[in-house]
Amino acid sequence: MLDRISSMLAYNPEEPLLFSSGLFLFLFLGFSFVYMLLNKQRTLRLLFVTAFSYYFYYKSSGTYFFLLAIVTVSDYLIARCIWNYRQKSPQSMFVPRFLVTLSLLIDLGMLGYFKYTNFFVGMFEHMIGNNFQPWDIFLPVGISFFTFQSLSYTIDVYRGNLRPLGHILDYAFYVSFFPQLVAGPIVRARDFVPQIHHPLIVTREMFSRGVYLIIIGLFKKSVISDYISLNFVDRIFDNPGLYTGVENLLGLYGYAMQIYCDFSGYSDMAIGIALLLGFHFPLNFDAPYRSCSITEFWRRWHISLSSWIRDYIYISFGGNRKGAVRTYVNLMVTMLLGGLWHGASLNFVAWGGLHGLALAAHKYASANIFRHEKNYVSHGMRRFFGCLFTFHFVCFAWIFFRNTDFSASMMMLNRIFTDFHSELFMQVIGSYQYVFGLIVFGYVTHFIPDSWQDGIIKLLTRGNVLVDALLVSAVIYIVIQVKSSTIQPFIYFQF
């Protein structure tokens, strides 16, 4: 018995500690009990949560949790040094620039080694005609997220937008806070740190909203995304040449919903868990497929990442302050880097390049062809066709994001445009009725008014806390049963 428990609690690369797992539910219940006991003991509570967060990361990446400690200690000390030097010599910029550059070198050097070494070395070896066998370099989970989050802190201190934290425990808590540690959202220190010093209060409204987001996130991630991926989308993208154009197109629409539910579902759960612990995270996905332009899409999609890229890359390059041509170049370079952030592969760079071109084209057309005012909002049929065009451009770009090589992307496009076979549409729908039931459900609920969601939360607010907690536990249990069973989830979820 003890050996089994020890095995469950130890690091297993095949079984990371996910929010939708039974082990996380068990640990979180025990964690919550201790957390509430330490309600009035701020320092002990911070120590306890930080220790649990490091354990959470250990369950995902093993002994590589030391990387989290390196980033935490180095950026905390660098930010303190920048601030102290500025107080003594406010006019001198050399030392602060050196220090913030050192922070960039440490964080991006670590990220570059673990994530991009094989990519760049492989490209170089290919250019000189050598065969390259990828080196055995482990990629720690979430390293892209916590390095960017920590970097934002040192850059904000360097820019004078933030006063450095006085205690390293506060900073360790901020960087390692487990709800957002491995998959975001990327939380800014100026938004999160003030909450550390407030009294721990979880209002009825916070609890209800947290419960709602956890339930929605679990359903998005573990039912919609996982089910349509396993039973349809992956089959299409793994062998697009074996399927007709209509099947490829439906697979593409399915992937657009799958990746949204995957990313936003995890973010919803992270935001919900943080609310149960008394912390507010910013909204990370705001119904992005409602967007009527590519610019609006990036204001709604992965908001914490897109705003980070805007504030720390685009603006650092000059933003729109150095003329129209430079603005378009800055947009293009920023999105290329944003694509590379998602993965060490040329298909991600191509995806970022497509979005960079689209953003530059939209900015040019808005200013020089349509002559829109700064806060222009389209309505009626113009908005409808804008949403339709934007959605299909985003889907087109997803082809290059999902496929690992360009030949597969070209094959998929070729099948869609030259071998469509629309007469097979109803047959395909009938063969995968559960899959398309989930896809349609996902798109329909994507467009429901926000006021409906607020109404659901109000209903939860009127209920009993214990009932809400049992509801979350029941949903997690059902998800676990569905994921561990060969039985189709519609035995549990009937529309």
XYZ file of C-alpha atoms in Angstrom:
495
model
C 0.000 0.000 0.000
C 2.720 2.454 0.980
C 4.736 1.489 -2.088
C 1.754 2.242 -4.318
C 1.175 5.630 -2.694
C 4.879 6.430 -2.973
C 4.813 5.466 -6.649
C 1.788 7.703 -7.267
C 3.430 10.673 -5.573
C 6.793 10.236 -7.316
C 7.673 11.759 -10.667
C 6.432 9.780 -13.657
C 7.015 11.333 -17.113
C 3.993 9.430 -18.426
C 1.659 10.782 -15.728
C 2.088 14.524 -15.088
C -0.096 16.102 -12.425
C -2.971 17.493 -14.499
C -5.964 19.411 -13.167
C -8.267 16.736 -14.610
C -6.526 13.829 -12.863
C -7.821 11.958 -9.820
C -4.513 12.465 -8.021
C -4.802 16.237 -8.356
C -8.337 16.147 -6.953
C -7.127 14.122 -3.978
C -4.107 16.371 -3.363
C -6.064 19.581 -3.874
C -8.629 18.604 -1.264
C -5.863 18.041 1.289
C -4.071 21.179 0.121
C -7.248 23.270 0.515
C -7.758 22.022 4.076
C -4.246 23.077 5.150
C -4.521 26.302 3.124
C -7.617 27.394 5.029
C -6.030 26.456 8.370
C -3.203 28.885 7.512
C -5.650 31.637 6.616
C -4.266 34.064 9.223
C -0.629 32.920 8.948
C 0.554 34.765 5.864
C 4.211 33.680 5.856
C 3.440 30.036 6.594
C 0.719 30.071 3.944
C 3.093 31.472 1.330
C 5.713 28.874 2.255
C 3.165 26.083 2.074
C 1.777 27.139 -1.329
C 5.273 27.670 -2.753
C 6.359 24.213 -1.566
C 3.240 22.639 -3.069
C 3.859 24.539 -6.331
C 7.394 23.170 -6.524
C 6.033 19.683 -5.914
C 3.432 20.286 -8.633
C 6.243 21.197 -11.024
C 8.325 18.219 -9.872
C 5.429 15.953 -10.872
C 5.574 17.463 -14.368
C 9.329 17.761 -14.960
C 11.150 15.820 -12.254
C 14.345 17.292 -10.883
C 14.229 20.112 -13.423
C 12.271 22.111 -10.851
C 15.695 23.584 -9.992
C 15.332 25.708 -13.155
C 12.382 27.421 -11.528
C 14.572 28.204 -8.518
C 17.378 29.595 -10.717
C 14.997 31.934 -12.556
C 13.409 33.025 -9.289
C 16.637 33.801 -7.402
C 18.462 35.430 -10.329
C 15.620 37.740 -11.400
C 14.783 38.678 -7.820
C 18.390 39.731 -7.135
C 18.791 41.452 -10.511
C 15.609 43.487 -10.025
C 16.777 44.545 -6.552
C 20.157 45.615 -7.948
C 18.518 47.618 -10.751
C 16.289 49.441 -8.265
C 19.068 50.123 -5.761
C 21.386 51.492 -8.450
C 18.630 53.696 -9.836
C 18.098 55.180 -6.383
C 21.793 56.080 -6.114
C 22.386 57.170 -9.737
C 19.058 57.952 -11.421
C 20.712 59.458 -14.514
C 23.052 56.563 -15.279
C 21.640 53.843 -17.553
C 24.678 51.655 -18.243
C 24.468 49.436 -15.162
C 20.644 48.973 -15.301
C 20.919 48.076 -18.990
C 23.672 45.599 -18.231
C 21.621 44.020 -15.459
C 18.413 43.701 -17.478
C 20.496 42.248 -20.320
C 21.899 39.728 -17.838
C 18.348 38.763 -16.881
C 17.503 38.303 -20.561
C 20.600 36.163 -21.093
C 19.845 33.915 -18.105
C 16.149 33.416 -18.844
C 16.270 33.287 -22.625
C 19.533 31.329 -22.558
C 17.878 28.683 -20.410
C 14.795 28.660 -22.636
C 16.944 28.589 -25.763
C 19.066 25.659 -24.630
C 16.227 23.391 -23.588
C 13.755 24.320 -26.314
C 15.710 25.489 -29.370
C 19.150 23.868 -29.371
C 18.144 20.951 -31.591
C 16.173 23.287 -33.861
C 19.011 25.699 -34.623
C 21.798 23.112 -34.637
C 19.698 20.921 -36.928
C 19.116 23.821 -39.324
C 22.841 24.600 -39.400
C 23.791 20.957 -39.990
C 21.218 20.722 -42.770
C 22.590 23.869 -44.426
C 26.115 22.407 -44.586
C 24.817 19.039 -45.786
C 25.367 16.946 -42.656
C 22.968 14.454 -41.141
C 21.846 15.484 -37.696
C 20.610 13.258 -34.912
C 18.761 15.344 -32.301
C 20.537 15.574 -28.983
C 18.856 14.092 -25.941
C 17.710 17.347 -24.309
C 14.715 17.184 -21.997
C 12.157 19.979 -22.442
C 10.853 21.018 -18.997
C 7.108 21.578 -18.973
C 6.002 25.216 -18.908
C 9.485 26.711 -19.237
C 8.205 29.142 -21.882
C 5.588 30.433 -19.449
C 7.545 30.945 -16.248
C 10.574 32.469 -18.015
C 8.329 35.032 -19.752
C 6.492 35.756 -16.517
C 9.729 36.317 -14.612
C 11.190 38.403 -17.435
C 8.208 40.756 -17.343
C 9.061 41.500 -13.708
C 12.688 42.524 -14.310
C 11.760 44.526 -17.418
C 9.004 46.386 -15.540
C 11.429 47.201 -12.729
C 13.995 48.377 -15.311
C 11.397 50.584 -17.010
C 10.404 52.082 -13.665
C 6.868 50.711 -13.867
C 7.209 48.491 -10.810
C 8.895 48.614 -7.431
C 10.811 45.378 -6.660
C 9.511 43.021 -4.022
C 11.104 43.248 -0.611
C 11.139 39.542 0.208
C 12.205 36.648 -1.986
C 9.389 34.481 -0.615
C 6.834 36.834 -2.196
C 8.617 36.551 -5.524
C 8.980 32.767 -5.303
C 5.248 32.538 -4.587
C 4.458 34.756 -7.603
C 6.641 32.867 -10.088
C 5.731 29.353 -8.958
C 2.008 29.726 -8.117
C 0.804 26.349 -9.382
C -2.534 27.194 -11.088
C -0.744 29.085 -13.877
C 2.740 27.554 -13.637
C 2.853 25.125 -16.580
C 0.300 26.480 -19.079
C -0.497 30.068 -18.181
C -2.034 32.514 -18.172
C 1.099 34.661 -17.936
C 0.334 36.869 -14.946
C 2.057 40.246 -14.513
C 3.638 41.041 -11.161
C 1.874 44.401 -10.957
C -1.496 42.612 -11.153
C -0.692 39.660 -8.888
C 1.707 40.866 -6.183
C -0.679 43.350 -4.481
C -3.088 40.432 -3.904
C -0.422 38.591 -1.858
C -0.553 41.270 0.815
C -4.347 41.475 1.016
C -6.219 39.450 3.639
C -7.242 36.036 2.306
C -10.916 36.359 1.394
C -12.908 34.058 -0.873
C -16.317 35.612 -1.391
C -19.396 33.650 -2.359
C -19.223 35.219 -5.831
C -15.534 34.262 -6.235
C -16.255 30.689 -5.164
C -19.195 30.370 -7.561
C -17.277 31.838 -10.482
C -14.362 29.547 -9.695
C -16.624 26.487 -9.625
C -18.213 27.532 -12.919
C -14.836 28.043 -14.638
C -13.483 24.721 -13.356
C -16.539 22.837 -14.641
C -16.454 24.616 -18.017
C -12.696 24.153 -18.318
C -12.897 20.452 -17.503
C -15.625 19.931 -20.069
C -13.722 21.876 -22.744
C -10.390 20.166 -22.133
C -11.255 16.622 -21.155
C -14.465 16.004 -23.080
C -14.646 18.222 -26.175
C -10.953 18.668 -27.001
C -9.688 15.209 -26.081
C -12.615 13.335 -27.619
C -12.747 15.071 -31.012
C -8.952 14.942 -31.217
C -8.694 11.218 -30.563
C -11.694 10.149 -32.616
C -11.465 12.381 -35.695
C -9.057 15.317 -35.899
C -5.816 13.377 -35.320
C -6.802 10.786 -37.933
C -7.261 13.476 -40.578
C -4.066 15.390 -39.835
C -1.951 12.236 -39.516
C -2.858 11.109 -43.061
C -4.613 13.921 -44.988
C -3.978 12.175 -48.308
C -6.207 9.259 -47.289
C -9.277 11.478 -46.932
C -11.405 13.570 -49.267
C -11.441 17.344 -49.294
C -14.677 17.540 -47.311
C -13.195 15.312 -44.581
C -10.040 17.442 -44.483
C -12.114 20.629 -44.218
C -14.261 19.187 -41.444
C -11.093 18.010 -39.703
C -9.761 21.553 -39.931
C -12.946 23.005 -38.412
C -12.684 20.346 -35.722
C -9.066 21.268 -34.985
C -9.999 24.948 -34.645
C -12.442 23.959 -31.900
C -10.087 21.378 -30.388
C -7.175 23.771 -29.924
C -9.452 26.482 -28.550
C -10.998 24.097 -26.011
C -7.578 22.691 -25.136
C -5.922 26.068 -24.481
C -8.894 27.935 -23.050
C -10.089 24.955 -21.005
C -6.812 24.763 -19.100
C -6.821 28.541 -18.638
C -10.385 28.439 -17.325
C -9.418 25.796 -14.776
C -6.339 27.785 -13.726
C -8.395 30.960 -13.257
C -11.082 29.022 -11.388
C -8.629 27.316 -9.015
C -6.940 30.667 -8.337
C -10.329 32.160 -7.438
C -10.949 29.342 -4.945
C -7.638 30.324 -3.346
C -8.553 34.019 -3.220
C -6.602 35.296 -6.263
C -7.801 36.958 -9.451
C -6.206 36.158 -12.815
C -6.976 38.158 -15.966
C -9.236 36.707 -18.657
C -7.113 34.745 -21.148
C -9.570 33.770 -23.923
C -12.554 35.915 -24.862
C -14.497 33.998 -27.546
C -11.812 34.619 -30.214
C -13.825 33.160 -33.107
C -16.286 36.032 -32.721
C -13.572 38.361 -34.052
C -14.295 40.311 -37.227
C -10.623 41.123 -37.920
C -7.261 39.520 -37.256
C -6.394 42.430 -34.952
C -9.488 41.723 -32.878
C -8.622 38.020 -32.876
C -5.315 38.745 -31.142
C -7.131 40.870 -28.574
C -9.248 37.825 -27.721
C -6.874 34.868 -28.225
C -4.391 33.951 -25.465
C -4.656 37.494 -24.159
C -1.892 37.183 -21.561
C 0.587 36.014 -24.218
C -0.476 38.444 -26.949
C -0.308 41.395 -24.537
C 3.121 40.188 -23.316
C 4.400 40.028 -26.891
C 2.967 43.480 -27.594
C 4.418 45.128 -24.465
C 7.853 43.498 -24.358
C 8.684 42.708 -28.002
C 6.601 44.867 -30.347
C 6.938 48.058 -28.283
C 10.621 47.335 -27.605
C 11.185 47.229 -31.378
C 9.554 50.654 -31.677
C 5.912 49.674 -32.096
C 4.131 52.134 -34.372
C 6.260 55.119 -33.352
C 8.726 55.028 -36.248
C 6.587 55.252 -39.356
C 4.284 52.946 -41.282
C 6.918 50.716 -42.903
C 8.725 50.153 -39.621
C 5.374 49.348 -37.975
C 4.689 46.603 -40.528
C 8.196 45.198 -40.088
C 7.800 45.252 -36.294
C 4.499 43.391 -36.560
C 6.048 40.781 -38.830
C 9.130 40.188 -36.668
C 7.046 40.109 -33.487
C 4.689 37.464 -34.845
C 7.559 35.369 -36.242
C 9.035 35.307 -32.747
C 5.592 34.598 -31.320
C 5.296 31.623 -33.639
C 8.720 30.357 -32.604
C 7.684 30.680 -28.931
C 4.967 28.084 -29.549
C 7.424 25.466 -30.752
C 10.902 24.839 -32.193
C 9.800 24.088 -35.736
C 9.501 25.957 -39.030
C 5.773 25.244 -39.203
C 5.259 27.420 -36.111
C 7.406 30.156 -37.669
C 5.280 29.959 -40.831
C 2.121 30.216 -38.724
C 3.489 33.296 -36.985
C 4.526 34.785 -40.330
C 1.025 34.357 -41.753
C -0.454 36.176 -38.763
C 2.199 38.898 -39.026
C 1.338 39.468 -42.699
C -2.370 39.523 -41.862
C -1.899 42.030 -39.032
C 0.216 44.302 -41.252
C -2.309 44.038 -44.113
C -5.215 44.818 -41.795
C -3.437 47.823 -40.310
C -2.625 49.133 -43.801
C -6.151 48.566 -45.142
C -7.780 50.155 -42.081
C -5.630 53.285 -42.362
C -5.288 53.726 -46.133
C -8.234 52.005 -47.834
C -11.195 51.968 -45.437
C -9.857 54.916 -43.405
C -11.334 53.627 -40.169
C -11.145 55.766 -37.075
C -9.057 54.476 -34.171
C -11.912 52.858 -32.238
C -13.965 51.791 -35.247
C -16.344 48.868 -34.663
C -18.122 47.166 -37.565
C -21.788 46.194 -37.411
C -24.411 44.265 -39.324
C -23.471 42.398 -42.482
C -20.009 43.943 -42.549
C -19.281 42.406 -39.179
C -20.788 39.069 -40.224
C -18.600 38.776 -43.311
C -15.615 40.089 -41.349
C -16.081 37.312 -38.778
C -16.506 34.722 -41.537
C -13.347 35.822 -43.346
C -11.289 36.093 -40.139
C -12.373 32.656 -38.940
C -11.397 31.018 -42.216
C -8.046 32.802 -42.321
C -7.347 31.605 -38.771
C -8.329 28.061 -39.820
C -6.044 28.316 -42.858
C -3.145 29.285 -40.595
C -3.993 26.408 -38.204
C -3.078 24.005 -41.012
C 0.558 25.054 -40.740
C 0.428 25.167 -36.942
C -0.871 21.596 -36.629
C 1.068 19.824 -39.387
C 4.688 19.059 -38.566
C 5.896 19.420 -42.173
C 4.906 21.548 -45.142
C 4.235 18.598 -47.442
C 1.340 17.501 -45.217
C -0.038 21.057 -45.231
C 0.151 21.221 -49.023
C -1.496 17.808 -49.265
C -4.378 18.945 -47.066
C -4.906 22.109 -49.109
C -4.703 20.131 -52.336
C -7.387 17.708 -51.150
C -9.681 20.531 -50.062
C -9.408 22.460 -53.345
C -9.120 19.639 -55.897
C -10.839 16.571 -54.413
C -13.660 17.919 -52.272
C -16.545 15.441 -52.838
C -19.332 17.402 -51.181
C -21.742 14.507 -51.767
C -20.011 12.661 -48.893
C -20.807 15.384 -46.372
C -23.839 13.722 -44.739
C -22.132 10.323 -44.760
C -19.138 11.731 -42.862
C -21.409 13.498 -40.369
C -23.357 10.306 -39.799
C -20.208 8.243 -39.283
C -18.876 10.645 -36.644
C -22.130 11.914 -35.159
C -20.807 12.168 -31.597
C -17.704 14.021 -32.732
C -19.684 16.563 -34.722
C -22.238 16.846 -31.952
C -19.435 18.061 -29.693
C -17.968 20.331 -32.380
C -21.351 21.976 -33.075
C -21.996 22.280 -29.340
C -18.618 23.980 -28.957
C -19.261 26.517 -31.711
C -22.829 27.255 -30.592
C -21.793 27.882 -26.978
C -18.871 29.964 -28.238
C -21.354 32.552 -29.472
C -23.773 32.632 -26.519
C -24.052 36.068 -24.858
C -21.815 36.757 -21.894
C -24.921 37.666 -19.898
C -25.981 34.003 -20.006
C -22.762 32.973 -18.294
C -23.266 35.669 -15.673
C -26.746 34.272 -15.066
C -25.353 30.777 -14.440
C -22.838 32.182 -11.977
C -25.620 34.036 -10.148
C -27.541 30.777 -9.849
C -24.471 29.104 -8.367
C -24.045 32.027 -5.990
C -27.505 31.379 -4.547
C -26.692 27.732 -3.898
C -24.746 25.988 -1.172
C -20.941 25.943 -1.066
C -20.869 22.241 -0.238
C -23.148 21.485 -3.192
C -20.830 23.410 -5.517
C -17.793 21.539 -4.187
C -19.555 18.196 -4.640
C -20.554 19.234 -8.160
C -16.936 19.934 -9.102
C -15.845 16.625 -7.576
C -18.580 14.769 -9.482
C -17.586 16.375 -12.782
C -13.916 15.524 -12.225
C -14.862 11.950 -11.333
C -16.981 11.578 -14.489
C -14.189 13.017 -16.634
C -11.711 10.575 -15.125
C -14.074 7.670 -15.772
C -14.596 8.775 -19.374
C -10.867 9.176 -20.020
C -10.027 5.801 -18.484
C -12.805 3.952 -20.293
C -13.332 2.834 -23.848
C -17.014 3.731 -23.461
C -17.991 6.755 -25.508
C -18.546 9.849 -23.369
C -22.068 10.312 -24.664
C -23.117 7.528 -22.324
C -22.487 10.152 -19.652
C -23.193 13.322 -21.600
C -26.371 13.252 -23.686
C -27.524 16.346 -25.543
